[in-house]
Amino acid sequence: DSDITCIAVSYASDAPHVYVGTADGSQGGGVYHKYAVAFGGGWEDLNIGTYDVYGIGASPDFDTDALVVAVIADADETFVSTNRGADSGVWTKVELLTEASGNMLAAEASDVLFPADFDEDDAFEYYVGVAGPVHTTSGDGGVYRVYGEDAGDYDLLDDVDDDIISLDLVGDVGATSLLAGVNDVADIWYSSDDGDGWDLASSEGKNPTGDGPTYVVMSDDFETDETAYATSGGGDGAFSYTTDGGITWEQVSLIASDISDIIDLAISPGYSRDETLFMLTWGGEYSLWRSQDGGDSWERLYSSALSGVDSLDLVGLSPQYDSDHQVLFIAGSSSGNPAVWRSTDNGQSFTHRGVPFPINTWAVVDDEALFLGSYDGSNGLVYYTDNSGQSYSAAAVGSQSLSSIALSPDYYEDETVLVGNSNGWVYWSDDGGNSFTSLPSDATSPPFSGSVTVAFDRGYGDNKTVYAAGDAADESIYRFIVGKSTIWKKIDSNLPTGGMIGQLVAAADGTLYATSFKADGGMERSLNPTYSLGPTFETVTRDLDDGATLTGLWLNNNQLWSIDTTNTRLMTYIDSLTQPLTLTSPQDEGRGIGNIIDSTISNVSLDWEVADGATGYQWQLDHDTDFSTVPVGFEDTTKASRARLPTLELATRYYWRVRVTSPVLSPWSDKWSFVTSLGGDIVAPELESPAAGASGVPLRPVFQWSAIAGADSYELEVSTDFNFGNPSILKVEEYSLPGNAWQSSLSLDCDTTYYWKVRACGSDSYSAWSAVGAFTTEPPPAESSPSPSPPTPAQQAIPDWAMWLIGLGGALLVTMVAILIVMVILTVRRRRL
């Protein structure tokens, strides 16, 4: 009828020796031994006597000394007893005494631990942890150090009323570190000086939570890595670890804590790199959790189960938080008073500081500075500290309690603060919170209803735009331009009936988000909240459960988090559609686009890059850039990242753009343009002269081609390279030719094959290039003939008809001179007469 209370296994010549201890509460227990045989039978009773056995351990040198130590108790007191070689009935016992030399009676399991260099001849020293809630005279359970077989040291924890249910150690005699787990609470004692001095984790750092018992085990490398593990039982019990020798314990799994509410959240500014989140919850106790893998796993850092912690209500990170700078704050209450806790080591440990006023809302400025919103029964108050709460300054803000505080994106330069209160008012400060005025400053009644949430546009430094919303039903979202607006302007006409705005946040790209904490309310989203003619809002509910209610909203880059209070879930939403699409084809300013069929342009398609998460797109085509009156048939939606256009006009410029329409809108893309192909039924000019394959062509040939309707000019290229590399003649762009014929002003090389092509140019377009023609120039003159002077590059060949005109002009000139001479002679003679 005895219970097995303890077990020890050791080896001799690689064979296992197994010892178990039993107790029945009436000194009817014993020690039983099994050696290198199958389990299930063959246990040897070592006849320890009329005792209950609560702990057993084997020497580190068991292979040579075969020493076994058992912790035993009779009706009056507790002993340790030793046995060698599993000799039946051969036991030597030593009494365990309290410092007052009273008797201690164990009634729970105990541990027996040996230093690494234990030796029965030179270093016969070991430790015993005892849980003994029943006492015959005085004293309690504790940790004992035993020397040899003659005397037991006094209780090393004599001044502490703790029963030790678990003990572990590392190190040698004289240099031993110990951890001791307490039986009835989640406390752990640690000693680094052989047990002579002890500290409680909760007195310097952070102990595990739970009701006990607490079991500990130290890593083999504890002396260098200071790592150990513990489990604690009861409510809020957990599996925990330490990396600082037992001062601070982090709970990572098997946490016996319910979560009925998620209270607050904080996101690392560098979340895209470190994936760090902090979360406050309630479930019978308040708990602070940390995830460093984006929420896949969590460890509990702090809890109201710890002594001196009543509640945890707010959590915030310093904006400078990063891998080397890990400051966070918690606000709550301690021992019945408001309090703030600060951690500089990522939540491993906290420094507590009392606060002389209630905390309703806050904003974390940096590692040391906070704005705290409060109410004294008559006035809303904004308190400011720049030394982590050692001192505060205060400014009055209206006559109601405060509900939200927001800092300008450029707070360090402009020191601008927004505050919303619980009665529809918004206040503004541009002097770092020293004084506040209402927005608008001449308002005689609150512009909103209910508790107000406020936010700065991320471009506030330039546009001075702020946002606010009350949490009353159908209150909507409003915009105000500081220094310009006289009233708040309603900007969300899309809010579902009965919607209630719970939180506003503005993204760096200008997108504005807001949670609607009405059931099924979802999230409001606007890509253009500063648009003067009225922003476009849409309600996002995709993937939310029916009846989901979103409260709170946090943003990092394009990822948002909110709390579904209906289902007690932390929800996240990645908005991958806040950036414009990337257009690919036709290229911007492209010309000669499309095929000409029956004097129209066909087979033109618009292409763009696929947007992550997009399920539908909208495209538009127009003759101008404002897209205010898009022609019929020039816009449509598609699920693909391509759209085939209807037939288009020849030689016409078109503008186009695309955006995502589902699951949510994206901004419109950039506006690109293209010009359709030029010409009627003839797509490209036809080459006429020189004829294809012609030879003996003059060195300054006349080039001629067919005309293209609507052409303003023509471009000509001539080269000895079929691919027109290093052209000999290049008449393009501003040097293009006004007609469809041109005689070269440059002499080509003799007896050389040339390639040429032409295309037509319109005001905004080109035709296709003609087919490529080829000709060979005339051979050089014979050597016997005098070589003509080479023409200069500026010279131009004179056609035969031009030479005929020159000859005719010369003859006429001679005749006219002769007639003039005759007329002069006749005139002179007449005067003489």
PDB file of N, CA and C in Angstrom, residues 593 599-601 623 634 647-654 675-677:
ATOM      1  N   ILE A 593       2.037  52.120 -82.852  1.00  0.00           N
ATOM      2  CA  ILE A 593       1.466  50.983 -82.133  1.00  0.00           C
ATOM      3  C   ILE A 593       0.256  50.450 -82.888  1.00  0.00           C
ATOM      4  N   SER A 599      -8.213  50.769 -92.517  1.00  0.00           N
ATOM      5  CA  SER A 599      -8.018  52.161 -92.071  1.00  0.00           C
ATOM      6  C   SER A 599      -8.280  52.367 -90.587  1.00  0.00           C
ATOM      7  N   THR A 600      -8.197  51.335 -89.767  1.00  0.00           N
ATOM      8  CA  THR A 600      -8.271  51.464 -88.313  1.00  0.00           C
ATOM      9  C   THR A 600      -7.138  50.655 -87.691  1.00  0.00           C
ATOM     10  N   ILE A 601      -6.916  50.891 -86.397  1.00  0.00           N
ATOM     11  CA  ILE A 601      -5.864  50.192 -85.665  1.00  0.00           C
ATOM     12  C   ILE A 601      -6.478  49.066 -84.851  1.00  0.00           C
ATOM     13  N   HIS A 623      -8.422  60.261 -74.595  1.00  0.00           N
ATOM     14  CA  HIS A 623      -7.673  61.118 -75.498  1.00  0.00           C
ATOM     15  C   HIS A 623      -6.895  62.200 -74.756  1.00  0.00           C
ATOM     16  N   PHE A 634     -14.068  52.502 -73.682  1.00  0.00           N
ATOM     17  CA  PHE A 634     -12.664  52.744 -73.380  1.00  0.00           C
ATOM     18  C   PHE A 634     -12.330  52.495 -71.909  1.00  0.00           C
ATOM     19  N   THR A 647     -11.013  48.733 -81.558  1.00  0.00           N
ATOM     20  CA  THR A 647     -10.305  49.361 -82.669  1.00  0.00           C
ATOM     21  C   THR A 647     -10.077  50.839 -82.371  1.00  0.00           C
ATOM     22  N   LEU A 648      -8.923  51.335 -82.807  1.00  0.00           N
ATOM     23  CA  LEU A 648      -8.508  52.704 -82.539  1.00  0.00           C
ATOM     24  C   LEU A 648      -8.293  53.454 -83.849  1.00  0.00           C
ATOM     25  N   GLU A 649      -8.117  54.749 -83.757  1.00  0.00           N
ATOM     26  CA  GLU A 649      -7.887  55.583 -84.920  1.00  0.00           C
ATOM     27  C   GLU A 649      -6.408  55.582 -85.305  1.00  0.00           C
ATOM     28  N   LEU A 650      -6.171  55.880 -86.575  1.00  0.00           N
ATOM     29  CA  LEU A 650      -4.804  55.963 -87.063  1.00  0.00           C
ATOM     30  C   LEU A 650      -4.100  57.196 -86.505  1.00  0.00           C
ATOM     31  N   ALA A 651      -2.802  57.088 -86.298  1.00  0.00           N
ATOM     32  CA  ALA A 651      -1.932  58.226 -85.954  1.00  0.00           C
ATOM     33  C   ALA A 651      -2.534  59.089 -84.854  1.00  0.00           C
ATOM     34  N   THR A 652      -3.010  58.445 -83.786  1.00  0.00           N
ATOM     35  CA  THR A 652      -3.681  59.164 -82.698  1.00  0.00           C
ATOM     36  C   THR A 652      -3.009  58.829 -81.376  1.00  0.00           C
ATOM     37  N   ARG A 653      -2.844  59.845 -80.523  1.00  0.00           N
ATOM     38  CA  ARG A 653      -2.266  59.635 -79.202  1.00  0.00           C
ATOM     39  C   ARG A 653      -3.375  59.252 -78.217  1.00  0.00           C
ATOM     40  N   TYR A 654      -3.103  58.215 -77.429  1.00  0.00           N
ATOM     41  CA  TYR A 654      -4.027  57.756 -76.393  1.00  0.00           C
ATOM     42  C   TYR A 654      -3.288  57.705 -75.055  1.00  0.00           C
ATOM     43  N   VAL A 675       1.066  56.299 -79.409  1.00  0.00           N
ATOM     44  CA  VAL A 675       0.505  56.824 -80.653  1.00  0.00           C
ATOM     45  C   VAL A 675       0.364  55.671 -81.625  1.00  0.00           C
ATOM     46  N   THR A 676      -0.809  55.555 -82.220  1.00  0.00           N
ATOM     47  CA  THR A 676      -1.077  54.451 -83.136  1.00  0.00           C
ATOM     48  C   THR A 676      -0.340  54.644 -84.454  1.00  0.00           C
ATOM     49  N   SER A 677      -0.319  53.598 -85.243  1.00  0.00           N
ATOM     50  CA  SER A 677       0.420  53.603 -86.504  1.00  0.00           C
ATOM     51  C   SER A 677      -0.123  54.640 -87.468  1.00  0.00           C
TER      52      SER A 677
END
